[in-house]
Amino acid sequence: MEIPAHYRGREQALIKHQLLETYLYKLFMIVGQHQPTISYVDCFAGPWQVASDDMSDTSIGRSLSTMKNCLESLRDMGHNVRFRALFIEKDVTAYHRLRGYLDSLDTPVETESFHGEFYNVRHKILDWCGPAGFTFFFVDPLGWKGIVEVPTLEPFLQRPNSEFLINFMFEFILRAHDIRKHEKDMIAIFGQVPQTDDMTPDQKESYLVNLYRANLKRVQPLRGGKPRSVTVPIQRPGKNRTLYHLVYLTRHPLGIVKFMEASEPLDFVQKAVRIQAKHDKKIETTGQCELFGALENVKIEQGNVPISVVKEYWLRQLTSQPQLFGIDKLADMLEETGWFESNFQEAFHELQREGKAKNLDDAEKSKRRKKFVHFDANRNCGERLAKVIR
Ligand SMILES: C[S@@+](CC[C@H](N)C(=O)[O-])C[C@H]1O[C@@H](n2cnc3c(N)ncnc32)[C@H](O)[C@@H]1O
């Protein structure tokens, strides 16, 4: 895969847009089968750093084309779903460009835009959403102040039937989190002043992100399902360092499963971006163009979490008494570890082959190729798994 020209130099936006598009498609196709109206709110719309004429490299263009595709596919399946989209932008030039684009569009999606500061128009946004219809909020700012703090987002977090994708500007927050003058802001973000002395960079990252996720969930209402969240780290192009985290928040276990499914190929793209950047640098310094494309090399680099670690995790979950492993349990496992379903499938298969675990509902007795546990079987209640004690 070559990185599209429009995204060169801002590959992190490509990864963000791919995730947004892939996940929105899966989400709307599920939600659209039982909800008459779907609303989408892009709270920091842009356009920003746009290189295409048709907005195909912006969240505006990509979300609208996804909604149109879903609306048409759902209609073919006999579901007439009303799609509504709201875009907020504070910069006057960007706002006029946004408005002009929306006015020029011929789309079955109902569109609206507000010009203003997100903080000031929060209640207007909520009025537009209405009290109960399904709404997806995309929060993609340039900074954090007056935006990602939990009290700022609280009126949205308390809304029922809502999902969120929040760009948590990790690089900025990491720099600010232990500076005394930001203490109040940190309490608003994390619910406490984070203590990260003596932590390694990796420990700091997971501690801070987990603290933020927990604080977001804390203010969600008790009714409406258990609050759940996962996060996808997006790296600075060409560097092995996190630029931001895309924090996803839902009340549905299936949302977690589908979101992680949408994220998995991005891991591959991030590695491709890293290799492409190294490759570009080499051309710059040596003047030599290498013959391979970015992705050919990725296959060699693949493999995140060691399978032995996932197997150990499985053995801690399994008991000698068979237990059902369904979507709910899978969502718990994905949330807790941040791994992908494929990691769990592969590790379970290996435990089965080693005679350390069994699937009592695997009628094909491991003729399966990729999915060794059908978490979605039996109406998402799953299959009976057990540890083999010898
Ligand atoms: C990261 S860009 C958005 C990119 C867009 N979501 C995309 O993926 O194509 C953030 C946008 O939010 C706007 N913005 C920044 N602060 C804002 C605020 N407080 N309220 C509303 N818009 C804001 C900026 O002008 C910029 O266009």
Coordinates of C-alpha atoms and ligand atoms in Angstrom, one line a residue:
M1 CA 0.0 0.0 0.0
E2 CA 1.3 3.4 -0.9
I3 CA 0.3 6.4 1.3
P4 CA -2.1 8.5 -0.8
A5 CA -0.5 11.8 -1.9
H6 CA -3.1 13.9 -0.1
Y7 CA -2.0 12.5 3.2
R8 CA 1.8 12.7 2.7
G9 CA 3.3 14.5 5.7
R10 CA 0.2 14.0 7.8
E11 CA -0.1 10.3 7.8
Q12 CA -1.6 10.3 11.3
A13 CA -4.7 11.9 9.7
L14 CA -4.9 9.0 7.2
I15 CA -5.0 6.5 10.1
K16 CA -7.5 8.5 12.0
H17 CA -9.8 8.9 9.0
Q18 CA -9.5 5.2 8.1
L19 CA -10.5 4.2 11.6
L20 CA -13.4 6.7 11.6
E21 CA -14.7 5.5 8.3
T22 CA -14.3 1.8 8.9
Y23 CA -15.9 2.0 12.3
L24 CA -18.7 4.3 11.4
Y25 CA -19.7 1.9 8.6
K26 CA -19.8 -1.1 10.9
L27 CA -21.6 0.9 13.6
F28 CA -24.3 2.5 11.4
M29 CA -25.1 -0.8 9.6
I30 CA -25.8 -2.4 13.0
V31 CA -27.6 0.6 14.7
G32 CA -29.6 1.3 11.5
Q33 CA -31.3 -2.0 11.7
H34 CA -33.2 -1.0 14.9
Q35 CA -33.1 2.8 15.1
P36 CA -35.1 5.1 12.8
T37 CA -32.7 8.0 13.1
I38 CA -28.9 8.2 13.4
S39 CA -27.2 11.5 14.3
Y40 CA -23.5 12.3 13.8
V41 CA -21.7 15.3 15.4
D42 CA -18.2 16.4 14.4
C43 CA -17.4 18.8 17.2
F44 CA -14.1 20.1 15.6
A45 CA -14.9 19.7 11.9
G46 CA -12.4 21.8 10.0
P47 CA -11.7 21.6 7.1
W48 CA -8.1 21.6 8.4
Q49 CA -4.9 21.0 6.4
V50 CA -7.1 19.8 3.4
A51 CA -5.2 18.9 0.3
S52 CA -8.0 17.5 -1.9
D53 CA -10.7 19.5 -3.8
D54 CA -13.5 17.1 -2.8
M55 CA -12.8 16.9 1.0
S56 CA -12.0 13.3 0.6
D57 CA -9.0 13.8 3.0
T58 CA -11.2 15.3 5.8
S59 CA -13.4 13.9 8.4
I60 CA -16.2 15.9 6.9
G61 CA -16.0 14.3 3.4
R62 CA -15.3 10.8 4.7
S63 CA -18.1 10.7 7.3
L64 CA -20.6 12.1 4.9
S65 CA -19.8 9.5 2.2
T66 CA -19.9 6.7 4.8
M67 CA -23.4 7.9 6.0
K68 CA -24.6 8.0 2.4
N69 CA -23.3 4.5 1.7
C70 CA -25.0 3.2 4.9
L71 CA -28.2 4.9 4.2
E72 CA -28.4 3.3 0.7
S73 CA -27.3 -0.1 1.9
L74 CA -29.8 0.0 4.8
R75 CA -32.6 1.1 2.4
D76 CA -31.8 -1.9 0.2
M77 CA -32.3 -4.1 3.2
G78 CA -35.7 -2.5 3.9
H79 CA -34.7 0.0 6.6
N80 CA -35.4 3.6 5.9
V81 CA -33.1 5.4 8.3
R82 CA -32.9 9.1 8.7
F83 CA -29.2 10.3 8.8
R84 CA -28.4 13.7 10.2
A85 CA -24.9 15.3 10.5
L86 CA -23.8 18.4 12.4
F87 CA -20.4 20.1 12.0
I88 CA -18.9 22.6 14.4
E89 CA -16.0 24.9 13.5
K90 CA -14.8 28.1 15.2
D91 CA -12.4 29.4 12.5
V92 CA -14.3 31.8 10.2
T93 CA -12.4 30.9 7.0
A94 CA -12.7 27.2 7.6
Y95 CA -16.3 27.6 8.6
H96 CA -17.2 29.3 5.3
R97 CA -15.4 26.6 3.4
L98 CA -17.4 24.0 5.3
R99 CA -20.7 25.8 4.7
G100 CA -19.9 26.2 1.0
Y101 CA -19.1 22.5 0.8
L102 CA -22.3 21.4 2.6
D103 CA -24.4 23.7 0.4
S104 CA -22.9 22.3 -2.8
L105 CA -23.6 18.7 -1.8
D106 CA -26.3 16.5 -3.3
T107 CA -26.8 14.0 -0.4
P108 CA -29.7 12.3 1.3
V109 CA -28.0 13.0 4.6
E110 CA -29.5 16.0 6.4
T111 CA -26.6 18.4 7.2
E112 CA -26.2 21.3 9.6
S113 CA -23.3 23.5 10.8
F114 CA -22.6 25.8 13.7
H115 CA -20.0 28.5 13.7
G116 CA -18.4 28.9 17.2
E117 CA -16.4 27.7 20.1
F118 CA -17.3 24.1 21.0
Y119 CA -17.5 25.1 24.7
N120 CA -20.0 27.8 24.0
V121 CA -22.2 25.9 21.7
R122 CA -22.4 22.7 23.7
H123 CA -26.0 23.2 24.7
K124 CA -27.0 24.2 21.2
I125 CA -25.4 20.9 20.0
L126 CA -27.4 18.9 22.6
D127 CA -30.6 20.6 21.5
W128 CA -29.9 19.7 17.9
C129 CA -29.3 16.0 19.0
G130 CA -32.6 15.8 20.9
P131 CA -32.9 13.9 24.2
A132 CA -32.7 10.2 23.1
G133 CA -31.9 9.3 19.5
F134 CA -28.7 7.5 18.8
T135 CA -25.8 10.0 18.4
F136 CA -22.1 9.5 17.6
F137 CA -19.8 12.4 18.8
F138 CA -16.4 12.8 17.1
V139 CA -14.2 15.1 19.3
D140 CA -11.1 15.9 17.3
P141 CA -9.5 19.2 18.6
L142 CA -6.1 20.6 18.2
G143 CA -5.5 20.9 22.0
W144 CA -7.1 19.9 25.3
K145 CA -8.0 23.0 27.2
G146 CA -11.8 23.7 27.4
I147 CA -12.3 20.5 25.5
V148 CA -11.4 17.1 26.8
E149 CA -11.8 17.8 30.5
V150 CA -14.5 15.6 32.0
P151 CA -16.6 18.6 33.3
T152 CA -16.6 20.1 29.8
L153 CA -17.8 16.8 28.2
E154 CA -20.1 15.9 31.1
P155 CA -23.4 17.1 29.5
F156 CA -22.6 14.8 26.5
L157 CA -21.4 11.9 28.6
Q158 CA -24.6 12.0 30.5
R159 CA -26.7 11.7 27.4
P160 CA -28.2 8.3 26.8
N161 CA -27.8 6.4 23.5
S162 CA -24.5 8.1 22.7
E163 CA -21.0 7.0 21.6
F164 CA -17.8 9.0 21.5
L165 CA -14.5 9.0 19.7
I166 CA -12.2 11.5 21.5
N167 CA -8.8 12.6 20.2
F168 CA -6.8 12.7 23.5
M169 CA -3.8 14.9 22.6
F170 CA -1.4 12.7 24.5
E171 CA 1.8 14.4 23.5
F172 CA 0.6 17.8 24.8
I173 CA -0.9 16.3 28.0
L174 CA 2.2 14.3 28.7
R175 CA 4.2 17.6 28.7
A176 CA 1.7 19.4 30.9
H177 CA 0.7 16.7 33.4
D178 CA 3.3 17.2 36.0
I179 CA 3.6 21.0 35.8
R180 CA 2.3 22.7 38.9
K181 CA 0.4 25.5 37.2
H182 CA -1.7 22.9 35.3
E183 CA -2.8 21.0 38.5
K184 CA -6.4 22.2 38.3
D185 CA -6.7 21.3 34.6
M186 CA -5.2 17.8 35.4
I187 CA -7.8 17.2 38.1
A188 CA -10.5 18.2 35.5
I189 CA -9.0 15.7 33.0
F190 CA -8.0 12.8 35.3
G191 CA -10.1 13.3 38.4
Q192 CA -6.8 13.6 40.4
V193 CA -3.3 15.0 40.0
P194 CA -1.5 12.1 38.2
Q195 CA 1.6 10.8 39.9
T196 CA 4.1 9.4 37.4
D197 CA 7.4 9.8 39.2
D198 CA 9.6 6.7 38.7
M199 CA 7.5 5.4 35.8
T200 CA 9.0 4.4 32.5
P201 CA 7.6 6.2 29.4
D202 CA 5.4 3.2 28.5
Q203 CA 4.0 2.9 32.1
K204 CA 3.3 6.7 32.1
E205 CA 1.4 6.4 28.8
S206 CA -0.9 3.5 30.0
Y207 CA -1.4 5.0 33.4
L208 CA -2.4 8.4 32.0
V209 CA -4.7 7.0 29.3
N210 CA -6.3 4.5 31.7
L211 CA -6.9 7.3 34.3
Y212 CA -8.6 9.4 31.7
R213 CA -10.8 6.5 30.5
A214 CA -11.8 5.7 34.0
N215 CA -12.7 9.3 34.7
L216 CA -14.8 9.6 31.6
K217 CA -16.7 6.4 32.6
R218 CA -17.2 7.7 36.1
V219 CA -19.7 10.4 35.1
Q220 CA -21.8 8.3 32.8
P221 CA -25.3 7.5 34.2
L222 CA -25.8 4.1 35.8
R223 CA -28.7 3.2 33.5
G224 CA -28.0 2.3 29.9
G225 CA -25.4 -0.5 30.2
K226 CA -21.9 -0.7 31.6
P227 CA -19.7 2.2 30.3
R228 CA -16.8 0.7 28.3
S229 CA -13.8 2.2 26.5
V230 CA -10.8 1.2 24.4
T231 CA -8.1 3.3 23.0
V232 CA -5.9 3.3 19.9
P233 CA -2.5 5.0 20.0
I234 CA -1.7 7.0 16.9
Q235 CA 2.0 7.5 16.4
R236 CA 3.9 10.6 15.2
P237 CA 4.7 9.7 11.5
G238 CA 8.0 8.0 11.2
K239 CA 8.5 7.8 14.9
N240 CA 7.9 5.1 17.4
R241 CA 6.2 7.6 19.7
T242 CA 2.5 8.3 20.5
L243 CA 1.1 11.6 19.2
Y244 CA -2.4 11.0 20.3
H245 CA -4.8 8.4 21.5
L246 CA -8.2 7.9 19.9
V247 CA -10.4 7.0 22.9
Y248 CA -13.6 5.3 22.1
L249 CA -16.5 5.2 24.6
T250 CA -19.7 3.1 24.4
R251 CA -22.2 1.3 26.5
H252 CA -22.4 -1.7 24.2
P253 CA -20.0 -4.7 24.3
L254 CA -20.4 -5.3 20.6
G255 CA -19.3 -1.7 20.0
I256 CA -15.9 -2.6 21.7
V257 CA -15.6 -5.7 19.5
K258 CA -16.4 -3.9 16.3
F259 CA -14.2 -0.9 17.1
M260 CA -11.2 -3.1 17.8
E261 CA -11.9 -5.0 14.6
A262 CA -11.8 -1.7 12.7
S263 CA -8.5 -0.8 14.5
E264 CA -6.6 -3.9 13.7
P265 CA -5.7 -3.2 10.1
L266 CA -4.5 0.3 11.2
D267 CA -1.7 -1.3 13.2
F268 CA -0.5 -2.5 9.8
V269 CA -0.9 0.9 8.2
Q270 CA 1.0 2.6 11.1
K271 CA 3.9 0.3 10.5
A272 CA 3.8 1.0 6.8
V273 CA 3.9 4.7 7.5
R274 CA 7.0 4.2 9.7
I275 CA 8.7 2.2 7.0
Q276 CA 7.7 4.7 4.3
A277 CA 9.1 7.6 6.4
K278 CA 12.4 5.7 6.9
H279 CA 12.4 4.9 3.2
D280 CA 11.8 8.6 2.2
K281 CA 14.6 9.7 4.5
K282 CA 17.0 7.2 2.9
I283 CA 16.1 8.5 -0.5
E284 CA 16.7 12.0 0.7
T285 CA 20.1 11.2 2.1
T286 CA 21.4 8.6 -0.4
G287 CA 19.4 9.8 -3.5
Q288 CA 18.7 6.1 -4.1
C289 CA 15.1 4.9 -4.6
E290 CA 14.6 1.4 -3.2
L291 CA 12.4 -1.0 -5.2
F292 CA 10.0 -2.2 -2.6
G293 CA 6.8 -0.4 -1.5
A294 CA 6.1 0.3 2.1
L295 CA 4.0 -2.6 2.9
E296 CA 6.2 -5.4 1.7
N297 CA 8.4 -5.0 4.7
V298 CA 5.6 -4.7 7.2
K299 CA 5.0 -8.4 7.2
I300 CA 8.4 -9.0 8.7
E301 CA 7.8 -6.5 11.4
Q302 CA 4.3 -7.7 12.4
G303 CA 3.5 -9.4 15.7
N304 CA 2.7 -7.2 18.6
V305 CA 2.1 -9.1 21.8
P306 CA 4.0 -12.4 22.3
I307 CA 1.6 -15.3 22.0
S308 CA 3.0 -16.8 25.2
V309 CA 1.7 -13.7 27.1
V310 CA -1.8 -14.1 25.5
K311 CA -1.8 -17.8 26.3
E312 CA -1.0 -17.1 30.0
Y313 CA -3.9 -14.5 30.0
W314 CA -6.3 -17.1 28.6
L315 CA -5.3 -19.7 31.2
R316 CA -6.1 -17.1 33.9
Q317 CA -9.6 -16.6 32.4
L318 CA -10.4 -20.3 31.9
T319 CA -11.5 -22.7 34.6
S320 CA -11.8 -26.5 34.6
Q321 CA -15.6 -25.9 34.8
P322 CA -16.8 -24.9 31.3
Q323 CA -17.9 -21.3 31.0
L324 CA -19.5 -19.4 28.2
F325 CA -17.3 -16.9 26.4
G326 CA -19.5 -14.5 24.5
I327 CA -19.4 -11.0 23.2
D328 CA -19.6 -9.5 26.7
K329 CA -16.6 -11.5 27.9
L330 CA -14.6 -10.7 24.7
A331 CA -15.3 -7.0 25.2
D332 CA -14.0 -7.3 28.8
M333 CA -10.8 -9.0 27.5
L334 CA -10.3 -6.4 24.8
E335 CA -10.9 -3.5 27.2
E336 CA -8.5 -4.9 29.8
T337 CA -5.6 -5.7 27.5
G338 CA -6.0 -3.5 24.4
W339 CA -5.1 -6.6 22.3
F340 CA -7.1 -7.7 19.2
E341 CA -9.5 -10.5 18.9
S342 CA -7.1 -12.3 16.5
N343 CA -4.5 -12.4 19.3
F344 CA -7.0 -14.3 21.4
Q345 CA -8.1 -16.6 18.6
E346 CA -4.5 -17.5 17.7
A347 CA -3.5 -18.1 21.4
F348 CA -6.6 -20.2 22.1
H349 CA -5.9 -22.4 19.0
E350 CA -2.4 -23.0 20.3
L351 CA -3.7 -24.0 23.7
Q352 CA -6.2 -26.3 22.1
R353 CA -3.4 -28.0 20.0
E354 CA -1.3 -28.3 23.1
G355 CA -4.2 -30.0 24.9
K356 CA -4.4 -27.2 27.6
A357 CA -7.8 -25.8 26.6
K358 CA -10.9 -27.1 24.9
N359 CA -14.0 -25.7 23.2
L360 CA -16.9 -27.9 24.1
D361 CA -19.0 -26.3 21.3
D362 CA -16.5 -26.7 18.5
A363 CA -18.5 -29.3 16.6
E364 CA -15.9 -29.3 13.8
K365 CA -13.2 -30.2 16.2
S366 CA -10.7 -27.6 15.1
K367 CA -11.3 -27.7 11.4
R368 CA -11.8 -24.0 11.9
R369 CA -9.2 -21.8 10.2
K370 CA -9.3 -18.5 12.0
K371 CA -12.1 -18.3 14.5
F372 CA -11.5 -21.0 17.1
V373 CA -14.0 -19.4 19.5
H374 CA -17.3 -18.1 18.1
F375 CA -17.9 -15.4 20.7
D376 CA -21.0 -14.4 18.7
A377 CA -22.6 -17.9 18.7
N378 CA -25.7 -18.6 20.5
R379 CA -27.0 -15.0 20.2
N380 CA -23.7 -13.5 21.4
C381 CA -23.7 -15.7 24.5
G382 CA -20.8 -17.6 22.9
E383 CA -19.3 -21.0 23.4
R384 CA -18.3 -23.2 26.4
L385 CA -14.6 -23.1 27.0
A386 CA -12.6 -24.9 29.7
K387 CA -9.0 -25.4 30.9
V388 CA -7.8 -29.0 30.7
I389 CA -6.3 -30.1 33.9
R390 CA -3.9 -33.1 33.6
Ligands
LIG1 C1 -7.7 18.7 14.1 S1 -8.7 19.9 13.3 C2 -10.0 18.9 12.7 C3 -9.7 18.0 11.7 C4 -10.9 17.2 11.2 N1 -11.7 16.6 12.3 C5 -10.5 16.1 10.3 O1 -10.1 15.0 10.7 O2 -10.4 16.3 9.1 C6 -9.5 20.8 14.5 C7 -10.4 21.9 14.0 O3 -11.1 22.4 15.1 C8 -11.2 23.8 15.0 N2 -11.2 24.3 16.4 C9 -10.2 24.4 17.2 N3 -10.6 24.8 18.5 C10 -12.0 24.9 18.4 C11 -13.0 25.2 19.3 N4 -12.7 25.5 20.5 N5 -14.3 25.1 18.9 C12 -14.6 24.8 17.6 N6 -13.6 24.5 16.7 C13 -12.4 24.5 17.0 C14 -9.9 24.2 14.3 O4 -10.1 25.4 13.6 C15 -9.7 23.0 13.3 O5 -10.4 23.3 12.1

